[in-house]
mmCIF file of C-alpha atoms and ligand atoms in Angstrom:
data_model
loop_
_atom_site.group_PDB
_atom_site.id
_atom_site.type_symbol
_atom_site.label_atom_id
_atom_site.label_comp_id
_atom_site.label_asym_id
_atom_site.label_seq_id
_atom_site.Cartn_x
_atom_site.Cartn_y
_atom_site.Cartn_z
ATOM 1 C CA MET A 15 -0.088 -0.325 0.011
ATOM 2 C CA ALA A 16 1.416 3.449 -1.014
ATOM 3 C CA PRO A 17 2.142 5.555 2.111
ATOM 4 C CA ILE A 18 -0.248 8.570 2.706
ATOM 5 C CA PRO A 19 1.328 11.676 0.951
ATOM 6 C CA TYR A 20 2.806 13.661 3.498
ATOM 7 C CA ASP A 21 0.754 17.072 2.557
ATOM 8 C CA GLN A 22 -2.710 14.905 2.848
ATOM 9 C CA ARG A 23 -2.680 13.816 6.749
ATOM 10 C CA ASP A 24 -4.593 15.041 9.696
ATOM 11 C CA GLY A 25 -4.076 16.497 12.718
ATOM 12 C CA PHE A 26 -2.060 19.591 13.279
ATOM 13 C CA ILE A 27 1.601 21.026 12.430
ATOM 14 C CA TRP A 28 3.210 24.055 14.556
ATOM 15 C CA MET A 29 4.005 26.401 12.213
ATOM 16 C CA ASN A 30 5.812 29.829 13.646
ATOM 17 C CA GLY A 31 3.873 29.590 17.251
ATOM 18 C CA ALA A 32 0.462 28.057 15.937
ATOM 19 C CA LEU A 33 -0.578 24.904 15.900
ATOM 20 C CA VAL A 34 -1.979 24.652 12.136
ATOM 21 C CA PRO A 35 -4.373 22.210 10.550
ATOM 22 C CA TRP A 36 -1.698 19.243 9.069
ATOM 23 C CA ARG A 37 -2.828 20.094 5.503
ATOM 24 C CA ASP A 38 -2.901 23.945 5.780
ATOM 25 C CA ALA A 39 0.807 23.908 6.732
ATOM 26 C CA LYS A 40 1.830 25.461 3.352
ATOM 27 C CA ILE A 41 4.722 27.991 2.105
ATOM 28 C CA HIS A 42 4.832 29.678 -1.124
ATOM 29 C CA VAL A 43 6.563 28.597 -4.143
ATOM 30 C CA LEU A 44 9.072 31.583 -4.313
ATOM 31 C CA THR A 45 10.364 30.412 -0.656
ATOM 32 C CA HIS A 46 14.299 30.899 -0.373
ATOM 33 C CA ALA A 47 14.826 27.750 1.221
ATOM 34 C CA LEU A 48 13.151 25.940 -1.690
ATOM 35 C CA HIS A 49 15.448 27.653 -4.328
ATOM 36 C CA TYR A 50 18.648 28.240 -2.175
ATOM 37 C CA GLY A 51 19.091 25.543 0.176
ATOM 38 C CA SER A 52 18.338 28.014 3.061
ATOM 39 C CA GLY A 53 17.211 25.331 5.522
ATOM 40 C CA VAL A 54 18.355 23.214 8.569
ATOM 41 C CA PHE A 55 16.413 20.493 10.102
ATOM 42 C CA GLU A 56 16.522 17.968 12.597
ATOM 43 C CA GLY A 57 15.046 14.454 13.104
ATOM 44 C CA ALA A 58 14.088 12.614 16.228
ATOM 45 C CA ARG A 59 12.135 9.940 17.424
ATOM 46 C CA ILE A 60 9.710 9.616 20.017
ATOM 47 C CA TYR A 61 9.869 7.030 22.723
ATOM 48 C CA ASP A 62 6.833 6.728 25.341
ATOM 49 C CA GLY A 63 5.558 10.195 24.314
ATOM 50 C CA GLU A 64 8.903 12.032 24.787
ATOM 51 C CA VAL A 65 11.686 13.170 22.302
ATOM 52 C CA PHE A 66 15.256 11.404 22.688
ATOM 53 C CA SER A 67 17.516 13.886 23.570
ATOM 54 C CA LEU A 68 14.957 16.528 22.797
ATOM 55 C CA THR A 69 17.437 19.496 24.124
ATOM 56 C CA LYS A 70 20.484 18.145 22.382
ATOM 57 C CA HIS A 71 18.225 18.300 18.946
ATOM 58 C CA SER A 72 17.002 21.939 19.568
ATOM 59 C CA GLU A 73 20.517 23.100 20.299
ATOM 60 C CA ARG A 74 21.934 21.489 17.264
ATOM 61 C CA LEU A 75 19.165 23.161 15.124
ATOM 62 C CA HIS A 76 20.129 26.635 16.659
ATOM 63 C CA ALA A 77 23.552 25.892 15.774
ATOM 64 C CA SER A 78 23.325 24.791 12.243
ATOM 65 C CA ALA A 79 21.072 27.817 11.696
ATOM 66 C CA GLN A 80 23.965 29.875 12.784
ATOM 67 C CA ILE A 81 26.520 27.915 10.504
ATOM 68 C CA LEU A 82 24.063 29.340 7.703
ATOM 69 C CA GLY A 83 23.952 32.465 8.855
ATOM 70 C CA PHE A 84 20.708 33.100 10.456
ATOM 71 C CA GLU A 85 19.113 32.929 14.171
ATOM 72 C CA ILE A 86 15.853 30.971 14.611
ATOM 73 C CA PRO A 87 13.384 33.379 16.386
ATOM 74 C CA TYR A 88 12.246 30.918 19.009
ATOM 75 C CA SER A 89 15.248 29.786 21.952
ATOM 76 C CA VAL A 90 16.061 26.498 22.507
ATOM 77 C CA ALA A 91 13.617 26.185 25.210
ATOM 78 C CA GLU A 92 10.796 27.361 22.731
ATOM 79 C CA VAL A 93 11.934 24.765 20.591
ATOM 80 C CA ASP A 94 11.530 22.071 22.923
ATOM 81 C CA GLN A 95 7.959 23.375 24.130
ATOM 82 C CA ALA A 96 7.119 23.417 20.578
ATOM 83 C CA CYS A 97 7.943 19.694 19.943
ATOM 84 C CA ARG A 98 6.129 18.769 23.000
ATOM 85 C CA ASP A 99 3.086 20.856 22.024
ATOM 86 C CA ILE A 100 2.990 19.085 18.698
ATOM 87 C CA ILE A 101 3.305 15.470 20.149
ATOM 88 C CA LYS A 102 0.538 16.352 22.673
ATOM 89 C CA ALA A 103 -1.620 17.692 19.935
ATOM 90 C CA GLN A 104 -1.123 14.599 17.889
ATOM 91 C CA GLY A 105 -1.498 11.883 20.874
ATOM 92 C CA LEU A 106 1.686 10.190 19.486
ATOM 93 C CA ALA A 107 3.862 7.669 21.775
ATOM 94 C CA GLU A 108 5.830 6.729 19.386
ATOM 95 C CA GLY A 109 7.200 7.978 16.437
ATOM 96 C CA TYR A 110 9.533 10.605 14.498
ATOM 97 C CA ILE A 111 9.964 14.298 15.118
ATOM 98 C CA ARG A 112 10.950 16.881 12.002
ATOM 99 C CA PRO A 113 11.519 20.533 13.648
ATOM 100 C CA ILE A 114 12.932 22.570 10.347
ATOM 101 C CA ALA A 115 13.963 26.088 10.348
ATOM 102 C CA TRP A 116 14.139 28.125 6.746
ATOM 103 C CA ARG A 117 14.408 31.513 5.106
ATOM 104 C CA GLY A 118 10.966 32.406 3.664
ATOM 105 C CA SER A 119 9.620 34.438 0.660
ATOM 106 C CA GLU A 120 9.973 38.147 1.083
ATOM 107 C CA GLU A 121 13.161 38.365 -1.004
ATOM 108 C CA MET A 122 14.290 36.301 -3.983
ATOM 109 C CA GLY A 123 17.948 36.520 -5.012
ATOM 110 C CA VAL A 124 21.068 34.568 -3.583
ATOM 111 C CA ALA A 125 20.933 37.546 -0.941
ATOM 112 C CA ALA A 126 18.179 37.378 1.303
ATOM 113 C CA LYS A 127 19.079 38.793 4.752
ATOM 114 C CA HIS A 128 15.513 40.261 5.448
ATOM 115 C CA THR A 129 13.427 36.751 4.953
ATOM 116 C CA ARG A 130 11.449 36.217 7.791
ATOM 117 C CA ILE A 131 12.788 32.911 9.361
ATOM 118 C CA ASN A 132 10.324 30.122 10.086
ATOM 119 C CA LEU A 133 10.394 27.467 12.275
ATOM 120 C CA ALA A 134 7.769 24.325 11.640
ATOM 121 C CA VAL A 135 7.614 21.081 13.416
ATOM 122 C CA SER A 136 5.779 17.845 12.609
ATOM 123 C CA CYS A 137 5.905 14.617 13.624
ATOM 124 C CA TRP A 138 4.144 11.433 12.723
ATOM 125 C CA ASP A 139 4.143 7.742 13.245
ATOM 126 C CA TRP A 140 7.151 6.155 11.153
ATOM 127 C CA GLY A 141 8.403 2.449 11.789
ATOM 128 C CA SER A 142 11.959 0.996 11.279
ATOM 129 C CA TYR A 143 14.028 2.949 9.013
ATOM 130 C CA PHE A 144 15.295 -0.196 7.312
ATOM 131 C CA PRO A 145 13.094 -2.647 6.314
ATOM 132 C CA GLU A 146 12.316 -4.708 9.692
ATOM 133 C CA SER A 147 12.936 -7.990 7.903
ATOM 134 C CA GLU A 148 16.780 -7.003 7.092
ATOM 135 C CA LYS A 149 17.586 -5.000 10.175
ATOM 136 C CA PHE A 150 18.467 -8.118 12.315
ATOM 137 C CA LYS A 151 20.275 -10.040 9.682
ATOM 138 C CA GLY A 152 22.550 -6.600 8.542
ATOM 139 C CA ILE A 153 21.692 -4.431 6.092
ATOM 140 C CA ARG A 154 23.673 -3.927 2.548
ATOM 141 C CA LEU A 155 25.547 -0.794 1.436
ATOM 142 C CA CYS A 156 27.231 0.145 -1.818
ATOM 143 C CA MET A 157 29.948 2.071 -2.013
ATOM 144 C CA ALA A 158 28.682 5.820 -2.852
ATOM 145 C CA ASN A 159 30.137 8.119 -5.640
ATOM 146 C CA TYR A 160 29.893 11.382 -4.073
ATOM 147 C CA ARG A 161 32.221 12.062 -1.140
ATOM 148 C CA ARG A 162 31.145 14.543 1.844
ATOM 149 C CA PRO A 163 32.605 17.788 1.479
ATOM 150 C CA ASP A 164 35.574 19.530 2.806
ATOM 151 C CA PRO A 165 34.257 22.122 5.566
ATOM 152 C CA ALA A 166 36.055 24.485 3.720
ATOM 153 C CA THR A 167 33.940 24.063 0.470
ATOM 154 C CA ALA A 168 30.176 23.270 2.151
ATOM 155 C CA PRO A 169 29.023 23.840 5.809
ATOM 156 C CA SER A 170 29.548 20.180 6.558
ATOM 157 C CA ARG A 171 29.285 20.198 10.112
ATOM 158 C CA ALA A 172 25.688 21.676 9.940
ATOM 159 C CA LYS A 173 22.363 19.679 9.320
ATOM 160 C CA ALA A 174 21.584 21.544 6.378
ATOM 161 C CA ALA A 175 18.969 20.898 3.961
ATOM 162 C CA GLY A 176 21.410 21.128 0.995
ATOM 163 C CA LEU A 177 23.595 19.054 2.060
ATOM 164 C CA TYR A 178 21.051 15.969 1.578
ATOM 165 C CA MET A 179 21.199 16.441 -2.205
ATOM 166 C CA ILE A 180 24.311 14.091 -2.433
ATOM 167 C CA CYS A 181 22.629 11.888 0.010
ATOM 168 C CA THR A 182 19.169 11.308 -1.910
ATOM 169 C CA ILE A 183 21.318 10.846 -5.166
ATOM 170 C CA GLU A 184 23.265 8.168 -3.751
ATOM 171 C CA LYS A 185 20.358 6.909 -1.740
ATOM 172 C CA HIS A 186 18.239 6.245 -4.891
ATOM 173 C CA ARG A 187 21.395 4.728 -6.597
ATOM 174 C CA SER A 188 22.333 2.273 -3.538
ATOM 175 C CA MET A 189 18.227 1.264 -3.934
ATOM 176 C CA ASP A 190 18.209 0.947 -7.343
ATOM 177 C CA LEU A 191 21.120 -1.511 -7.435
ATOM 178 C CA GLY A 192 19.280 -3.776 -4.590
ATOM 179 C CA TYR A 193 21.061 -2.099 -1.735
ATOM 180 C CA ALA A 194 19.581 -0.727 1.655
ATOM 181 C CA ASP A 195 21.781 2.356 1.232
ATOM 182 C CA ALA A 196 25.478 3.503 0.483
ATOM 183 C CA LEU A 197 28.309 3.786 2.431
ATOM 184 C CA MET A 198 30.141 7.864 1.377
ATOM 185 C CA LEU A 199 33.871 8.299 1.923
ATOM 186 C CA ASP A 200 35.119 12.477 2.496
ATOM 187 C CA TYR A 201 36.946 14.409 0.131
ATOM 188 C CA ARG A 202 40.423 12.670 1.377
ATOM 189 C CA GLY A 203 38.977 9.014 0.361
ATOM 190 C CA LEU A 204 38.667 8.268 3.956
ATOM 191 C CA ILE A 205 35.571 6.565 5.670
ATOM 192 C CA ALA A 206 32.656 9.137 6.212
ATOM 193 C CA GLU A 207 29.243 7.911 6.884
ATOM 194 C CA ALA A 208 25.960 6.571 5.369
ATOM 195 C CA THR A 209 23.671 8.827 3.541
ATOM 196 C CA GLY A 210 21.349 9.364 7.034
ATOM 197 C CA ALA A 211 23.286 7.677 9.429
ATOM 198 C CA ASN A 212 26.944 7.243 10.952
ATOM 199 C CA VAL A 213 29.247 4.373 10.935
ATOM 200 C CA PHE A 214 30.936 2.416 13.534
ATOM 201 C CA PHE A 215 33.171 -0.994 12.906
ATOM 202 C CA ILE A 216 34.596 -3.586 15.403
ATOM 203 C CA LYS A 217 37.557 -5.689 15.479
ATOM 204 C CA GLY A 218 37.802 -8.054 18.767
ATOM 205 C CA GLU A 219 36.591 -5.702 21.448
ATOM 206 C CA THR A 220 37.458 -2.786 20.078
ATOM 207 C CA ILE A 221 35.027 -0.249 18.138
ATOM 208 C CA HIS A 222 36.244 2.517 15.378
ATOM 209 C CA THR A 223 34.235 4.972 14.212
ATOM 210 C CA PRO A 224 35.272 8.193 11.997
ATOM 211 C CA GLU A 225 36.133 11.573 13.623
ATOM 212 C CA PRO A 226 33.392 14.073 12.961
ATOM 213 C CA ASP A 227 35.585 16.522 11.413
ATOM 214 C CA CYS A 228 33.328 16.574 8.042
ATOM 215 C CA ILE A 229 30.382 14.677 8.795
ATOM 216 C CA LEU A 230 27.429 14.879 10.958
ATOM 217 C CA ASN A 231 28.203 14.247 14.652
ATOM 218 C CA GLY A 232 25.244 12.221 15.566
ATOM 219 C CA ILE A 233 23.183 12.261 18.860
ATOM 220 C CA THR A 234 23.185 8.694 18.626
ATOM 221 C CA ARG A 235 26.560 8.117 17.668
ATOM 222 C CA GLN A 236 27.804 10.113 20.833
ATOM 223 C CA THR A 237 24.972 8.154 22.805
ATOM 224 C CA VAL A 238 26.321 4.870 21.523
ATOM 225 C CA ILE A 239 29.942 5.736 22.297
ATOM 226 C CA ALA A 240 29.287 6.272 25.748
ATOM 227 C CA LEU A 241 27.043 2.963 25.850
ATOM 228 C CA ALA A 242 30.194 1.104 24.579
ATOM 229 C CA GLN A 243 32.529 2.932 26.977
ATOM 230 C CA ARG A 244 30.070 1.950 29.748
ATOM 231 C CA ARG A 245 30.509 -1.777 29.050
ATOM 232 C CA GLY A 246 34.058 -1.275 28.976
ATOM 233 C CA PHE A 247 34.883 -1.744 25.220
ATOM 234 C CA ASN A 248 37.712 0.485 23.810
ATOM 235 C CA VAL A 249 36.254 3.126 21.583
ATOM 236 C CA ILE A 250 39.167 4.616 19.015
ATOM 237 C CA VAL A 251 37.750 7.881 17.135
ATOM 238 C CA ARG A 252 40.272 8.250 13.775
ATOM 239 C CA GLN A 253 40.475 8.448 10.475
ATOM 240 C CA ILE A 254 39.578 5.207 8.904
ATOM 241 C CA LYS A 255 40.871 3.867 5.226
ATOM 242 C CA PRO A 256 38.244 2.457 3.078
ATOM 243 C CA GLU A 257 41.078 -0.626 2.775
ATOM 244 C CA GLU A 258 40.633 -0.672 6.484
ATOM 245 C CA MET A 259 36.926 -2.604 6.142
ATOM 246 C CA ALA A 260 38.686 -6.437 4.952
ATOM 247 C CA ASP A 261 40.166 -6.442 8.823
ATOM 248 C CA PHE A 262 36.982 -5.289 10.652
ATOM 249 C CA GLU A 263 34.673 -8.113 11.786
ATOM 250 C CA GLN A 264 31.376 -6.327 12.803
ATOM 251 C CA CYS A 265 29.612 -3.058 11.456
ATOM 252 C CA PHE A 266 26.605 -1.398 12.190
ATOM 253 C CA LEU A 267 25.276 2.190 11.601
ATOM 254 C CA THR A 268 23.515 4.723 14.133
ATOM 255 C CA GLY A 269 21.116 7.732 13.450
ATOM 256 C CA SER A 270 18.035 8.598 15.227
ATOM 257 C CA ALA A 271 16.033 7.350 12.863
ATOM 258 C CA ALA A 272 18.009 4.168 12.214
ATOM 259 C CA GLU A 273 18.573 3.403 15.858
ATOM 260 C CA VAL A 274 21.715 0.807 15.930
ATOM 261 C CA THR A 275 21.408 -1.076 12.621
ATOM 262 C CA PRO A 276 23.812 -4.136 11.925
ATOM 263 C CA VAL A 277 25.469 -3.556 8.567
ATOM 264 C CA SER A 278 26.505 -7.501 6.639
ATOM 265 C CA GLU A 279 28.332 -6.094 3.637
ATOM 266 C CA ILE A 280 29.837 -3.046 2.291
ATOM 267 C CA GLY A 281 30.520 -3.436 -1.482
ATOM 268 C CA ASP A 282 33.209 -6.282 -1.508
ATOM 269 C CA TYR A 283 33.509 -6.393 2.540
ATOM 270 C CA ARG A 284 31.733 -8.818 4.704
ATOM 271 C CA PHE A 285 30.586 -8.766 8.089
ATOM 272 C CA THR A 286 28.607 -10.870 11.062
ATOM 273 C CA VAL A 287 26.117 -9.643 13.096
ATOM 274 C CA GLY A 288 28.159 -10.075 16.218
ATOM 275 C CA ASP A 289 27.424 -10.051 20.170
ATOM 276 C CA ILE A 290 28.663 -6.390 20.263
ATOM 277 C CA THR A 291 26.735 -5.189 17.753
ATOM 278 C CA LYS A 292 23.675 -7.049 19.282
ATOM 279 C CA THR A 293 24.339 -5.894 22.950
ATOM 280 C CA LEU A 294 24.756 -2.404 21.813
ATOM 281 C CA MET A 295 21.380 -2.335 20.038
ATOM 282 C CA ASP A 296 19.812 -3.488 22.988
ATOM 283 C CA ASP A 297 21.416 -0.816 25.129
ATOM 284 C CA TYR A 298 20.754 1.861 22.776
ATOM 285 C CA SER A 299 16.925 0.595 22.453
ATOM 286 C CA ALA A 300 17.024 0.263 26.383
ATOM 287 C CA TYR A 301 18.374 3.967 26.864
ATOM 288 C CA ALA A 302 16.543 5.549 24.288
ATOM 289 C CA ARG A 303 13.330 4.521 25.894
ATOM 290 C CA PRO A 304 12.429 6.579 28.933
ATOM 291 C CA SER A 305 10.444 3.140 30.592
ATOM 292 C CA ALA A 306 13.300 0.766 29.703
ATOM 293 C CA ARG A 307 15.907 3.608 30.838
ATOM 294 C CA ALA A 308 14.425 3.309 34.551
ATOM 295 C CA GLU A 309 13.746 -0.122 34.674
ATOM 296 C CA ARG A 310 17.452 -0.652 34.065
ATOM 297 C CA LYS A 311 18.622 2.253 36.063
ATOM 298 C CA LEU A 312 20.567 3.641 32.990
ATOM 299 C CA SER A 313 22.298 6.773 33.330
ATOM 300 C CA LEU A 314 24.932 8.328 30.972
ATOM 301 C CA ALA A 315 27.264 11.414 31.044
ATOM 302 C CA VAL A 316 26.408 12.304 27.275
HETATM 303 N N1 LIG B 19 24.641 11.385 9.257
HETATM 304 C C1 LIG B 19 23.607 11.944 8.880
HETATM 305 C C2 LIG B 19 23.914 11.921 7.079
HETATM 306 C C3 LIG B 19 22.183 12.158 9.085
HETATM 307 O O1 LIG B 19 21.345 12.657 8.716
HETATM 308 C C4 LIG B 19 22.031 11.722 10.167
HETATM 309 C C5 LIG B 19 20.617 11.564 10.816
HETATM 310 N N2 LIG B 19 20.291 12.955 11.701
HETATM 311 C C6 LIG B 19 23.334 11.289 10.904
HETATM 312 C C7 LIG B 19 24.385 11.264 10.763
HETATM 313 C C8 LIG B 19 23.024 10.763 12.492
HETATM 314 O O2 LIG B 19 22.244 11.912 13.387
HETATM 315 P P1 LIG B 19 21.710 11.809 14.468
HETATM 316 O O3 LIG B 19 22.594 10.550 15.075
HETATM 317 O O4 LIG B 19 22.053 13.137 15.113
HETATM 318 O O5 LIG B 19 20.327 11.215 13.945
#
């Protein structure tokens, strides 16, 4: 069954301070962000009616806007509250939330200093990011053609809409080739990230993940590093060359949507879904969910 188009759903969307009926939350075709990519966004999951790491996401939204040269006219606390308000209005216990800030339609052209900065927050029911059937046996990735840009070339550390242009191209190409996703290298030819998730590798009891110097420093990535360290695993954040994949035994992706997803294959390299990956999948799903976190008395200094 085809999914219901995203502009034809019911309920409300928080838009510039008001709860707007879902189908009326529209923008004009001459919106700066549509033409010039002047938008930043967040994606977080809702567990037991609460956004996991809500304030971290709201802070990152603000930081991304600042990198793009604009300020969101709502404080971090107000963005947090907008998220809580829309979840309540939608009555959502489990799902995904998408705050987005963008330059409006008051000016057109590269210069857009006087455009209104808009903020909208939507949330909806969203299941597994990767097919549930593949998730537990490990997903298959191909290698991407495009590379993550040099921070001197693009605002790499922002979660900016424009940076996803190459991600959508690569995600579509991977799907056309029968894969679940693509692994991108960075501008230096080092391992970077998947099209919407960070990557980790395991050899023995040691976990390796790329330095977040030109990739998104994922909130899930930071949480999983802390969960792994709490278990006593050695986590090494470093530059990783693609040919090193031959030596790694396990691999997984992390992301708010992807959570912890095991990987069985990247191009010519094969991985097993081993115990450490399974432990971290389980730890993350317990830590992310308030009821399970309380039950297991899990706390982290992230
Ligand atoms: N990299 C990219 C390109 C992403 O889109 C995401 C998802 N936001 C991530 C990494 C993971 O980030 P997070 O764990 O904060 O969701």
